[in-house]
PDB file of C-alpha atoms in Angstrom:
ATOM      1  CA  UNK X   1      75.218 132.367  92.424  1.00 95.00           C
ATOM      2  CA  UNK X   2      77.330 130.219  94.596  1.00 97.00           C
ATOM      3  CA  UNK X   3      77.652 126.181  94.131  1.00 98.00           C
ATOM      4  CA  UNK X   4      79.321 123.453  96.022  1.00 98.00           C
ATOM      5  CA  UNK X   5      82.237 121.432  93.989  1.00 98.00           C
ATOM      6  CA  UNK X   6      84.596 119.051  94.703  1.00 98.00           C
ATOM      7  CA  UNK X   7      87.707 120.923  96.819  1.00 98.00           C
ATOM      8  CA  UNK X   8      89.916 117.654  97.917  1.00 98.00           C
ATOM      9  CA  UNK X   9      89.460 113.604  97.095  1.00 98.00           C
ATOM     10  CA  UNK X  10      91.324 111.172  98.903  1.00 98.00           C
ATOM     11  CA  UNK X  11      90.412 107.440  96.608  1.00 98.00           C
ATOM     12  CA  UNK X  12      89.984 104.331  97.562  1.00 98.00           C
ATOM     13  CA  UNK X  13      91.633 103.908 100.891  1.00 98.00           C
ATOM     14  CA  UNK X  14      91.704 100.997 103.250  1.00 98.00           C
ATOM     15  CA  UNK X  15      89.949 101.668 106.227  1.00 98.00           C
ATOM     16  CA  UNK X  16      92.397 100.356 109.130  1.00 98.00           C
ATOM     17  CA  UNK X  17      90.531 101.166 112.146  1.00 97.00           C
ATOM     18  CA  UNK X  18      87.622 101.540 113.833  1.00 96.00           C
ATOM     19  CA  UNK X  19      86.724 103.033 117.168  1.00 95.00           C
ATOM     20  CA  UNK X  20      83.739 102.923 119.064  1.00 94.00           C
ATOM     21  CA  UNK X  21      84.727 104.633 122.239  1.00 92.00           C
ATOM     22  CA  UNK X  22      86.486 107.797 120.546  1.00 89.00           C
ATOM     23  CA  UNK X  23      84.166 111.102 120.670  1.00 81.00           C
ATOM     24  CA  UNK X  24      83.949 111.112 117.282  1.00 78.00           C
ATOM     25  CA  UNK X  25      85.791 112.060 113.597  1.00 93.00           C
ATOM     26  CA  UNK X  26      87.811 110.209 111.134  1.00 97.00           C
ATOM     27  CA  UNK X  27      91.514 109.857 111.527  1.00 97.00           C
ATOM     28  CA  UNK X  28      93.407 110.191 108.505  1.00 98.00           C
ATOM     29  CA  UNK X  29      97.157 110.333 107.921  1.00 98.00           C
ATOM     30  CA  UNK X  30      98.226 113.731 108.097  1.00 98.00           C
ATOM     31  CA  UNK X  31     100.736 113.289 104.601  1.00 98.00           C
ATOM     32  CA  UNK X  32      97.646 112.553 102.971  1.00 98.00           C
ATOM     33  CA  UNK X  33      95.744 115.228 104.150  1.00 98.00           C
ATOM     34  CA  UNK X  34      98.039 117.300 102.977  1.00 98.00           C
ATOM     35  CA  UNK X  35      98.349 116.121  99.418  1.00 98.00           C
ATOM     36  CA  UNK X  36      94.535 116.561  99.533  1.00 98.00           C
ATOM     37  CA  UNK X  37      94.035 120.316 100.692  1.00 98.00           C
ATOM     38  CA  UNK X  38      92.364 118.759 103.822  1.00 98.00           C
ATOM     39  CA  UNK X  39      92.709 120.593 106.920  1.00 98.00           C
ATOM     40  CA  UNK X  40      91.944 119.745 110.682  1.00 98.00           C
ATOM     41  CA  UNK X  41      88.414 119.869 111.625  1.00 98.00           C
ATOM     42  CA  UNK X  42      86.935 120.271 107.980  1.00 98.00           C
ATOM     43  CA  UNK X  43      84.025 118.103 107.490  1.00 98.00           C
ATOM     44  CA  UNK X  44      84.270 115.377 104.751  1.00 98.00           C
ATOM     45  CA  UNK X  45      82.044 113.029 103.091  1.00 98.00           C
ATOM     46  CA  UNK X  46      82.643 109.476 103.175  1.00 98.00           C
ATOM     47  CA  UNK X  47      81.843 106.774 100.824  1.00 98.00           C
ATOM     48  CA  UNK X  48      82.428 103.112 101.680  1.00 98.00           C
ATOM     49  CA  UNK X  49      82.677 101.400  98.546  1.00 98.00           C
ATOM     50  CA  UNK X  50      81.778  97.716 100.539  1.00 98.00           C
ATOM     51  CA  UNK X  51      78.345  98.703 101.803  1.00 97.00           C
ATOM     52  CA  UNK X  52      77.253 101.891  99.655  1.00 97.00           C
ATOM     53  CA  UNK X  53      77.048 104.102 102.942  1.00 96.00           C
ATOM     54  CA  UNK X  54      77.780 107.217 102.723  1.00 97.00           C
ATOM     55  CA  UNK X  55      78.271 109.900 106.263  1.00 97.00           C
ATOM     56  CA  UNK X  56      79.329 112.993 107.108  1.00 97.00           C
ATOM     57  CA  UNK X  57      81.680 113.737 110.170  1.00 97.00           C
ATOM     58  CA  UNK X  58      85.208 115.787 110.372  1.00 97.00           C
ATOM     59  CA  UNK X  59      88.983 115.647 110.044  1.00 98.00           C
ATOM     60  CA  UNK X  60      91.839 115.063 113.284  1.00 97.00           C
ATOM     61  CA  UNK X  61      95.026 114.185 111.833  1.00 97.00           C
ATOM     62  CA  UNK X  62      96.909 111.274 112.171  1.00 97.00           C
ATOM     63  CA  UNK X  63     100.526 110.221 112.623  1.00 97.00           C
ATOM     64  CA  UNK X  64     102.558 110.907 108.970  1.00 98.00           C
ATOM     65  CA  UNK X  65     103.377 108.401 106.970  1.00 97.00           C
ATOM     66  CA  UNK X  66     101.471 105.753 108.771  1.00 98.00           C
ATOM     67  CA  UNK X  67      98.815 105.198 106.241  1.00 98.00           C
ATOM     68  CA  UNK X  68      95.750 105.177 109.127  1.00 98.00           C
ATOM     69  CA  UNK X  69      92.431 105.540 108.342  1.00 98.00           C
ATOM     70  CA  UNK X  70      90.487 105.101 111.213  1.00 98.00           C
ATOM     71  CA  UNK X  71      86.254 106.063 111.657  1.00 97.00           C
ATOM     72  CA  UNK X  72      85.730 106.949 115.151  1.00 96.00           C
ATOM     73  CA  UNK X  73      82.985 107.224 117.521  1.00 95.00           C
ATOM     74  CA  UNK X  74      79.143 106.331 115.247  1.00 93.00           C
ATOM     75  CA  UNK X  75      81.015 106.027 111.899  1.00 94.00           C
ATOM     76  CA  UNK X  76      82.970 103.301 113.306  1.00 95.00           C
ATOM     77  CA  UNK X  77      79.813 101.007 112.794  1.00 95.00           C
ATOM     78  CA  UNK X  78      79.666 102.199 109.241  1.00 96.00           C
ATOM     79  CA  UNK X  79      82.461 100.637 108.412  1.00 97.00           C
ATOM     80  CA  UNK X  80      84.818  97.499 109.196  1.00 97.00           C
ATOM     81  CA  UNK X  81      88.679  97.474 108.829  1.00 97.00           C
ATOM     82  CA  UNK X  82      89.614  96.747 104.634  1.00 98.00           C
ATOM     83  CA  UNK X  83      86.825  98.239 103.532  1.00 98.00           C
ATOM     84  CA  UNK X  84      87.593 100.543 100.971  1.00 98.00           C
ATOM     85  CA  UNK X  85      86.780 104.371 101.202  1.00 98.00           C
ATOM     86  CA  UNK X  86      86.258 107.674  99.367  1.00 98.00           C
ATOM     87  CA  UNK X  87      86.954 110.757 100.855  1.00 98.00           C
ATOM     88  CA  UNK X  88      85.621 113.998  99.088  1.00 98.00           C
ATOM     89  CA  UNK X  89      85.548 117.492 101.041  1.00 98.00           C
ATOM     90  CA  UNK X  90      83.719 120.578  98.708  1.00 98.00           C
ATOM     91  CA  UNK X  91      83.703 123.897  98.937  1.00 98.00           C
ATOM     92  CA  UNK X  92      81.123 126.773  98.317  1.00 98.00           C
ATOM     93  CA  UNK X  93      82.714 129.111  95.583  1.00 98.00           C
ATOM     94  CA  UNK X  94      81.114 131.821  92.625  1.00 98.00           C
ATOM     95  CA  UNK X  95      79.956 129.988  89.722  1.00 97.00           C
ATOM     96  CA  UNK X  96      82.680 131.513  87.600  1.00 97.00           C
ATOM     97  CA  UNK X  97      85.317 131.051  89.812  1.00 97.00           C
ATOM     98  CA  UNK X  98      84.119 127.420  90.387  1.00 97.00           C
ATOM     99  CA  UNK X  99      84.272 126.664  86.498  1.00 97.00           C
ATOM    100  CA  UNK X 100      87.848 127.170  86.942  1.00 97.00           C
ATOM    101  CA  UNK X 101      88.741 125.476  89.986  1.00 98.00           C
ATOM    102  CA  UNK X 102      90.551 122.665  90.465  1.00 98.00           C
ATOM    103  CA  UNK X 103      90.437 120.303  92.887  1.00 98.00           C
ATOM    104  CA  UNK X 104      92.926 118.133  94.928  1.00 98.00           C
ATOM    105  CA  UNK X 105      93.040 114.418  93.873  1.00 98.00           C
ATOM    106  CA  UNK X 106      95.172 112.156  95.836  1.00 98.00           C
ATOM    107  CA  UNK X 107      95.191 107.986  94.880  1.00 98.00           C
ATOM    108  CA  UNK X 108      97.421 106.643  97.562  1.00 98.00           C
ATOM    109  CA  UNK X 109      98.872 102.936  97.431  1.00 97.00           C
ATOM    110  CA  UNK X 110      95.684 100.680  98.228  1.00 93.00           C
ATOM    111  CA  UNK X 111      97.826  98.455  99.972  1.00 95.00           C
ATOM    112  CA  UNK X 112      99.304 100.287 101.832  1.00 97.00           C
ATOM    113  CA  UNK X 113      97.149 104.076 101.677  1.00 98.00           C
ATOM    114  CA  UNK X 114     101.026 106.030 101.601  1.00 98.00           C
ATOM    115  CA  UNK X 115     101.340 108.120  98.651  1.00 96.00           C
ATOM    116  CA  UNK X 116     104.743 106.501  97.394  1.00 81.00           C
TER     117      UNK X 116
END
Protein backbone atom coordinates (compact mmCIF):
# COMPACT_ATOMS: atom_id res chain seq x y z
CA UNK A 1 0.00 0.00 0.00
CA UNK A 2 1.18 3.41 -0.89
CA UNK A 3 -0.06 6.79 1.03
CA UNK A 4 0.49 10.43 0.53
CA UNK A 5 2.38 12.36 3.60
CA UNK A 6 3.67 15.48 4.18
CA UNK A 7 7.30 15.77 2.08
CA UNK A 8 8.13 19.74 2.60
CA UNK A 9 6.16 22.73 4.72
CA UNK A 10 7.00 26.15 4.22
CA UNK A 11 4.69 28.13 7.51
CA UNK A 12 3.14 31.01 7.66
CA UNK A 13 4.57 33.24 5.02
CA UNK A 14 3.58 36.68 3.90
CA UNK A 15 2.27 36.67 0.63
CA UNK A 16 4.10 39.76 -1.17
CA UNK A 17 2.74 39.61 -4.55
CA UNK A 18 0.23 38.95 -6.71
CA UNK A 19 0.03 38.67 -10.46
CA UNK A 20 -2.73 38.49 -12.66
CA UNK A 21 -1.10 38.61 -16.02
CA UNK A 22 1.69 35.84 -15.30
CA UNK A 23 0.80 32.27 -16.97
CA UNK A 24 0.53 30.87 -13.89
CA UNK A 25 2.52 29.24 -10.53
CA UNK A 26 3.64 30.55 -7.27
CA UNK A 27 6.94 32.27 -6.89
CA UNK A 28 8.75 31.45 -3.92
CA UNK A 29 12.26 32.38 -2.81
CA UNK A 30 14.54 29.91 -4.00
CA UNK A 31 16.62 29.78 -0.21
CA UNK A 32 13.45 28.72 1.04
CA UNK A 33 12.73 26.24 -1.31
CA UNK A 34 15.62 24.80 -0.58
CA UNK A 35 15.38 24.52 3.16
CA UNK A 36 12.02 22.89 2.27
CA UNK A 37 13.01 19.96 -0.21
CA UNK A 38 10.94 21.94 -2.82
CA UNK A 39 12.02 21.70 -6.26
CA UNK A 40 11.07 23.64 -9.55
CA UNK A 41 7.87 22.70 -11.05
CA UNK A 42 6.57 20.42 -8.08
CA UNK A 43 3.05 21.09 -7.35
CA UNK A 44 2.19 22.43 -3.82
CA UNK A 45 -0.80 23.03 -1.83
CA UNK A 46 -1.59 26.30 -0.55
CA UNK A 47 -3.40 27.42 2.44
CA UNK A 48 -4.23 31.09 3.05
CA UNK A 49 -4.71 31.41 6.58
CA UNK A 50 -6.90 35.03 5.91
CA UNK A 51 -9.68 33.51 3.82
CA UNK A 52 -9.52 29.57 4.49
CA UNK A 53 -8.81 28.89 0.65
CA UNK A 54 -6.95 26.40 -0.14
CA UNK A 55 -5.41 25.65 -4.26
CA UNK A 56 -3.24 23.70 -5.96
CA UNK A 57 -0.72 25.07 -8.65
CA UNK A 58 3.33 24.60 -8.98
CA UNK A 59 6.76 25.88 -8.00
CA UNK A 60 9.25 28.62 -10.30
CA UNK A 61 11.83 29.89 -8.13
CA UNK A 62 12.48 33.16 -7.09
CA UNK A 63 15.43 35.47 -6.54
CA UNK A 64 17.50 34.15 -3.08
CA UNK A 65 17.26 35.79 -0.22
CA UNK A 66 14.53 38.10 -1.25
CA UNK A 67 11.81 36.68 0.83
CA UNK A 68 9.03 36.78 -2.32
CA UNK A 69 6.08 35.03 -2.28
CA UNK A 70 4.18 35.87 -5.09
CA UNK A 71 0.63 33.77 -6.54
CA UNK A 72 0.56 34.20 -10.16
CA UNK A 73 -1.83 33.95 -12.89
CA UNK A 74 -5.77 32.52 -11.12
CA UNK A 75 -4.22 32.11 -7.62
CA UNK A 76 -3.42 35.65 -7.62
CA UNK A 77 -7.22 36.34 -6.86
CA UNK A 78 -6.98 33.88 -4.04
CA UNK A 79 -5.00 35.84 -2.26
CA UNK A 80 -3.99 39.64 -1.48
CA UNK A 81 -0.44 40.83 -0.49
CA UNK A 82 0.06 40.13 3.78
CA UNK A 83 -1.97 37.48 3.80
CA UNK A 84 -0.44 34.77 5.47
CA UNK A 85 0.26 31.31 3.77
CA UNK A 86 0.99 27.59 4.20
CA UNK A 87 2.84 25.77 1.85
CA UNK A 88 2.80 21.86 2.11
CA UNK A 89 4.09 19.61 -0.94
CA UNK A 90 3.52 15.44 -0.19
CA UNK A 91 4.77 12.68 -1.58
CA UNK A 92 3.46 9.10 -2.46
CA UNK A 93 5.77 6.58 -0.51
CA UNK A 94 5.25 2.56 0.99
CA UNK A 95 3.43 2.60 4.12
CA UNK A 96 6.48 1.39 5.98
CA UNK A 97 8.79 3.55 4.54
CA UNK A 98 6.32 6.47 5.11
CA UNK A 99 6.09 5.65 8.98
CA UNK A 100 9.60 6.61 8.98
CA UNK A 101 9.85 9.56 6.93
CA UNK A 102 10.47 12.76 7.79
CA UNK A 103 9.51 15.69 6.38
CA UNK A 104 11.04 19.19 5.68
CA UNK A 105 9.71 21.99 7.99
CA UNK A 106 10.87 25.42 7.34
CA UNK A 107 9.28 28.62 9.70
CA UNK A 108 10.89 31.58 8.08
CA UNK A 109 10.83 35.19 9.75
CA UNK A 110 7.04 36.34 9.29
CA UNK A 111 8.21 39.66 8.83
CA UNK A 112 10.31 39.32 6.71
CA UNK A 113 9.75 35.29 5.15
CA UNK A 114 14.08 34.91 5.17
CA UNK A 115 15.10 32.08 7.20
CA UNK A 116 17.61 34.14 9.50
Amino acid sequence: MQVHVVKSKIHRVKVTGADLNYIGSITIDEDLMEAANIIEGEKIQIVNNNNGERLETYVIPGPRNSGEITLNGAAARKVAKGDILILIAYAIMDFEEAKAFKPSLVFPNEQTNLLS
